[in-house]
Short mmCIF file of C-alpha atoms in Angstrom, two decimals:
data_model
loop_
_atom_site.label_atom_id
_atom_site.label_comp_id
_atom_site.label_asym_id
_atom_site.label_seq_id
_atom_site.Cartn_x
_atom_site.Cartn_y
_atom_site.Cartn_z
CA UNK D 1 -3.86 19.38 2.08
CA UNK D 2 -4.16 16.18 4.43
CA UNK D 3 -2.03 13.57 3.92
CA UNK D 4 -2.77 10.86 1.53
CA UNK D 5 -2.80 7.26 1.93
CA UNK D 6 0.33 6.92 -1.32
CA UNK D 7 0.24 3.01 -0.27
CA UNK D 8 -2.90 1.63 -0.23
CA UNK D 9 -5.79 1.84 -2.95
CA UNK D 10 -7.39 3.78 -4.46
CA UNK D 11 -4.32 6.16 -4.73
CA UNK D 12 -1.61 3.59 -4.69
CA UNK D 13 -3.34 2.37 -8.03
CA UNK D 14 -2.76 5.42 -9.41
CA UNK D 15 0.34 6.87 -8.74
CA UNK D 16 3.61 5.17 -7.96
CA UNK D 17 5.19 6.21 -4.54
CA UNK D 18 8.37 6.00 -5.50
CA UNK D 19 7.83 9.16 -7.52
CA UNK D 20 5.97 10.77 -5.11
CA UNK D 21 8.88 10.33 -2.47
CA UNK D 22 11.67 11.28 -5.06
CA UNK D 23 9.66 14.28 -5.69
CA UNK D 24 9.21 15.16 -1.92
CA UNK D 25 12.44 15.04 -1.36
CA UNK D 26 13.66 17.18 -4.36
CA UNK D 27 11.15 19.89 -3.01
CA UNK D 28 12.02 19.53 0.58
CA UNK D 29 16.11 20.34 -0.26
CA UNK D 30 14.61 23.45 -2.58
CA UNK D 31 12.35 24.95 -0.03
CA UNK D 32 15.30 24.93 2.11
CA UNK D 33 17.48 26.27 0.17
CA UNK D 34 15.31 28.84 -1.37
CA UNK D 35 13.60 30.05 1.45
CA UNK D 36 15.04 28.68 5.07
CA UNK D 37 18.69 27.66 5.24
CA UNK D 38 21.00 30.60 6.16
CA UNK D 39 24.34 31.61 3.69
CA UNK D 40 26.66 28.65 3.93
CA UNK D 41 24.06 25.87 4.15
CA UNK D 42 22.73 24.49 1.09
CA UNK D 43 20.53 21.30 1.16
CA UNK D 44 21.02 18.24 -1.48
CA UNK D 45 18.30 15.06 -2.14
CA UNK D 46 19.71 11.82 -2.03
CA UNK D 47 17.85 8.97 -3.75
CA UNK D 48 18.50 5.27 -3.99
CA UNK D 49 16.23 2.60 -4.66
CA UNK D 50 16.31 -0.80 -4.89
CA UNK D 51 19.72 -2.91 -5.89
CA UNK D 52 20.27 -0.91 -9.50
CA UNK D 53 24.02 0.03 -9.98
CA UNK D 54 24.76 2.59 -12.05
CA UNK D 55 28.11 1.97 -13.88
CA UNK D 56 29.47 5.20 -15.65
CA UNK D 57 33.21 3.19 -16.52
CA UNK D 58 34.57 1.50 -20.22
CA UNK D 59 34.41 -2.28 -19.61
CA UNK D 60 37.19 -4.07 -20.12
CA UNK D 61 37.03 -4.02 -23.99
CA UNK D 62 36.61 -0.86 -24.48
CA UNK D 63 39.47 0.34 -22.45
CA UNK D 64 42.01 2.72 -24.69
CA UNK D 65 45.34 2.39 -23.31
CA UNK D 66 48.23 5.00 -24.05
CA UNK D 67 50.65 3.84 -26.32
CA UNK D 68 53.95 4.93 -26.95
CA UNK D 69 54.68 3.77 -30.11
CA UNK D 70 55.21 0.10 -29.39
CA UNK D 71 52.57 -2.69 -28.14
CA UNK D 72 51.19 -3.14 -24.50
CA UNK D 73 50.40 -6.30 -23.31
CA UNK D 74 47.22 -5.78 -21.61
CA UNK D 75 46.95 -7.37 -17.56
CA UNK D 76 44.26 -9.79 -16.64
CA UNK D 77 43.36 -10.53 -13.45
CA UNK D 78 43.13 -13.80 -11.57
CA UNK D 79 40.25 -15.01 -11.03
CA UNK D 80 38.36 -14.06 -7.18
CA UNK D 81 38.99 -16.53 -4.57
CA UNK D 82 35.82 -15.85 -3.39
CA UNK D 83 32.38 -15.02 -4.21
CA UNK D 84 29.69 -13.68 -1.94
CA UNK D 85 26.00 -12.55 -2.58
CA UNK D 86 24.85 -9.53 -0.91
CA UNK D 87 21.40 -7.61 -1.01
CA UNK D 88 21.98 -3.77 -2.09
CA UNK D 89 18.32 -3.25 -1.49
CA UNK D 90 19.14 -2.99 2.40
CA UNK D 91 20.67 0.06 1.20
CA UNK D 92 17.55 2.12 0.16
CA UNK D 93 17.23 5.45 0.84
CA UNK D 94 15.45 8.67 0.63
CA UNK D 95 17.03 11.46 2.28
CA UNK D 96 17.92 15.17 1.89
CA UNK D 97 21.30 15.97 3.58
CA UNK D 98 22.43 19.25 4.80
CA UNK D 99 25.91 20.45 4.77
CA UNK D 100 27.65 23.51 6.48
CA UNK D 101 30.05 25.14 3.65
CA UNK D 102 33.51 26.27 5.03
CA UNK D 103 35.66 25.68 2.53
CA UNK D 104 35.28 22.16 2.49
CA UNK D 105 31.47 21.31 2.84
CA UNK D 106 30.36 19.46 6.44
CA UNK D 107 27.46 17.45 6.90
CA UNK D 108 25.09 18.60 9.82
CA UNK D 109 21.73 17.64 9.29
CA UNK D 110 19.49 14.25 7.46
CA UNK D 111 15.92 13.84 6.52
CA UNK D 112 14.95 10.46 6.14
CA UNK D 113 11.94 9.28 4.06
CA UNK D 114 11.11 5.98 5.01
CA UNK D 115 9.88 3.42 2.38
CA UNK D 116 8.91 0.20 2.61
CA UNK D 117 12.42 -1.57 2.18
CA UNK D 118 13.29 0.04 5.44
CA UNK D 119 10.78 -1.94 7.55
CA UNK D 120 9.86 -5.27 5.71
CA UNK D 121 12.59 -7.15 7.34
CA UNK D 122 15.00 -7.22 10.69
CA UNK D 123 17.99 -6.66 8.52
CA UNK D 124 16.40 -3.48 6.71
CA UNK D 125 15.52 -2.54 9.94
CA UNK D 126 18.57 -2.20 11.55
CA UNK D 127 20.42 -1.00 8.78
CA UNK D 128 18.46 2.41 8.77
CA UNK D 129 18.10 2.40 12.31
CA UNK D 130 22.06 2.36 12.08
CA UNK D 131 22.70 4.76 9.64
CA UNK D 132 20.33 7.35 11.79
CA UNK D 133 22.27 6.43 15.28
CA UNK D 134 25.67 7.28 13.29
CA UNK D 135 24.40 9.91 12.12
CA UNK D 136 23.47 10.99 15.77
CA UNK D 137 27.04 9.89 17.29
CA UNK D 138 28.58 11.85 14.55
CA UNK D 139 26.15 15.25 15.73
CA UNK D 140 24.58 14.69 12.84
CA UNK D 141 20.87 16.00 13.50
CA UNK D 142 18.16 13.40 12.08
CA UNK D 143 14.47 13.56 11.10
CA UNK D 144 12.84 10.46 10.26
CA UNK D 145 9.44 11.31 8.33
CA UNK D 146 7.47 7.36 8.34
CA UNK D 147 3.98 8.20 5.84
CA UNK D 148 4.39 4.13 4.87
CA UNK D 149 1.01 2.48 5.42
CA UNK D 150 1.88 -0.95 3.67
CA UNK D 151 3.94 -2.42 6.62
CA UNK D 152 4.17 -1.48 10.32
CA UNK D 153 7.85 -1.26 12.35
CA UNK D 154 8.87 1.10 14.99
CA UNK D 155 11.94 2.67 13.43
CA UNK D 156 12.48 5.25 16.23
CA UNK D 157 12.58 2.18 18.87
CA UNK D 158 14.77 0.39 16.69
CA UNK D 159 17.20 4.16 16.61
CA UNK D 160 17.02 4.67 20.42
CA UNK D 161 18.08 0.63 20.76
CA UNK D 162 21.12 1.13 18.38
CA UNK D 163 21.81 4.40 20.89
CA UNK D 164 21.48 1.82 23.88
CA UNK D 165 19.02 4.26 25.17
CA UNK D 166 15.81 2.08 24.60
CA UNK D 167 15.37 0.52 28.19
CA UNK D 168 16.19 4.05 30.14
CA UNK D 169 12.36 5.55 29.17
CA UNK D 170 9.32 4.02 27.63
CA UNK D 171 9.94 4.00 24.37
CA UNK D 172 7.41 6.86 22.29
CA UNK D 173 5.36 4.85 19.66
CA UNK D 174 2.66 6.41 17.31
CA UNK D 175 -0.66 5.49 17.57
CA UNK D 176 -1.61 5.38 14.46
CA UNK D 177 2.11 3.57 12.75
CA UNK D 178 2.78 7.06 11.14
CA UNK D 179 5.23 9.69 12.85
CA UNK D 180 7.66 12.44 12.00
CA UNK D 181 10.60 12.38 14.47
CA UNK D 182 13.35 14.99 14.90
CA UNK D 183 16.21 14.62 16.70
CA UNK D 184 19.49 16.12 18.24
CA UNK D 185 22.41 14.67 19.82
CA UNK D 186 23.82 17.25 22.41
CA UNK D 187 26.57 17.07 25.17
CA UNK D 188 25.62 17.94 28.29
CA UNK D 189 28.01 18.57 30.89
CA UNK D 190 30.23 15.97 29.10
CA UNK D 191 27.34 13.77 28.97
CA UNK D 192 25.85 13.18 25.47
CA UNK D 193 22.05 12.73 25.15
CA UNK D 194 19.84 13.20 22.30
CA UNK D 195 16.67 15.50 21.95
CA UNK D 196 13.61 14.32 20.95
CA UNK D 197 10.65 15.89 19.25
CA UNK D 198 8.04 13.43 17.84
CA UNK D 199 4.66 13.61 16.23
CA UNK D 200 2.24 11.58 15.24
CA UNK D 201 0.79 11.65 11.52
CA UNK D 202 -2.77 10.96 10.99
CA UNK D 203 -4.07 10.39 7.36
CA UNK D 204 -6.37 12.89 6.88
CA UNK D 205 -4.45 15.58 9.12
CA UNK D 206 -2.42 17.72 7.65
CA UNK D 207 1.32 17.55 8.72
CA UNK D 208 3.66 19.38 11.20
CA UNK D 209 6.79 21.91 10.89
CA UNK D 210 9.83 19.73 12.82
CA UNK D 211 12.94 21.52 14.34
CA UNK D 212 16.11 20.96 12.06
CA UNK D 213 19.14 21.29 13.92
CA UNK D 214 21.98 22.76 12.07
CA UNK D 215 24.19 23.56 14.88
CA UNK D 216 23.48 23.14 18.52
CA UNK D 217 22.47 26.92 19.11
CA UNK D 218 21.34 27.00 15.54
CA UNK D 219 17.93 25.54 14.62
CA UNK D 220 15.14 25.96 11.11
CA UNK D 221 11.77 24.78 10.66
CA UNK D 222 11.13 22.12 8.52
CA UNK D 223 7.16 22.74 7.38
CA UNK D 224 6.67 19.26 6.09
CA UNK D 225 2.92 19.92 5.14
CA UNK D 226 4.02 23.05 2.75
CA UNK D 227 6.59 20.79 0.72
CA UNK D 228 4.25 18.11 0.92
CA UNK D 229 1.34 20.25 -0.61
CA UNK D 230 3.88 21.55 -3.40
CA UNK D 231 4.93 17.95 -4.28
CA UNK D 232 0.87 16.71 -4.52
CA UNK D 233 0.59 20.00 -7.06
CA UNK D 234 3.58 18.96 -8.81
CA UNK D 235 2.23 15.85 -9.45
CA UNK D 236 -1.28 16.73 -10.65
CA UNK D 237 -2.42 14.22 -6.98
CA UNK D 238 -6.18 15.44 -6.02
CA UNK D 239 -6.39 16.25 -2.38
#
């Protein structure tokens, strides 16, 4: 199946693309763990949207304190000394994470799915680009899958200038605003560097299978157009 405009009319009219990349991300941490990732791997989808919080704590007045027989004065708080707003919606993201079980489970490996929160503004910008570029010092291995058509940002430049590694090489950009980027931080002779395999999506053109790093002598394939396929079937989407 070629991939589908999910941002533009006529489809964006008809489906909602936040449901489309929930969905694509549930099916990408499946395939993997059905079918790809060896033993002690195991692959989890990790969804937030917008600045929603979701509380799962008594308030206040519904509290039950213990009692032991006689009456507890219940503590209030001062009130803050200080009060700042802050936009959660720089925190979007869509991303399956990969973890290495040893006993106590160890991340090694993130696939992004950029939406359009990640690239309307500078601050957006650089907090993904940020998040990928710890990930990356951490040897975290990254993919960063852009399918947004709505707005138009160069995440991987803004990645490789959060690595200071922007003005070494011309920086890759897709021609068409669409890419799927994987990448590998690896020391070299003491020396770290990072690996990079982009590719550019078309619309139209069906999509390509990435490397996903697990370890640094241990690498998957990550078939983007098969999960992608599955998730259009899922959701009844007409090639």
């Amino acid at each position: 199946m070629p991939l589908l405009d999910h941002f533009r009319p006529p489809l964006h009219t008809l489906r909602h693309w936040e449901g489309f990349h929930h969905a694509w991300a549930t099916l990408i941490a499946k395939h993997l763990n059905d079918d790809v990732l060896p033993r002690d791997y195991f692959a989890e989808p990790e969804i937030q949207l917008g600045p929603e919080l979701e509380i799962d704590v008594a308030t206040q007045r519904n509290l039950d304190f213990p009692t032991a027989g006689a009456a507890t004065a219940v503590w209030n708080p001062p009130r803050p000394k200080q009060v700042v707003t802050v936009d959660f919606s720089r925190l979007e993201a869509i991303e399956v994470r990969i973890f290495y079980d040893i006993g106590t489970i160890e991340l090694r490996a993130a696939i992004e799915l950029v939406s359009p929160a990640n690239k309307d503004r500078a601050e957006t910008r650089d907090t993904f680009a940020a998040k990928c570029a710890s990930y990356l010092r951490h040897g975290v291995s990254v993919v960063v899958v852009d399918v947004v058509t709505s707005r138009r940002a160069n995440l991987h430049g803004q990645i490789l200038e959060m690595l200071e590694a922007a003005g070494r090489k011309p920086i890759w950009q897709s021609s068409t605003g669409l890419y799927a980027v994987a990448y590998r931080a690896t020391p070299i002779r003491k020396k770290p560097r990072v690996e990079i395999w982009p590719e550019t999506l078309r619309i139209g053109k069906p999509l390509p299978t990435l490397p996903l790093w697990l370890q640094t002598d241990l690498v998957v394939p990550l078939d983007l157009e098969s999960t992608y396929q599955a998730t259009c079937r899922s959701l009844r989407i007409p090639a």
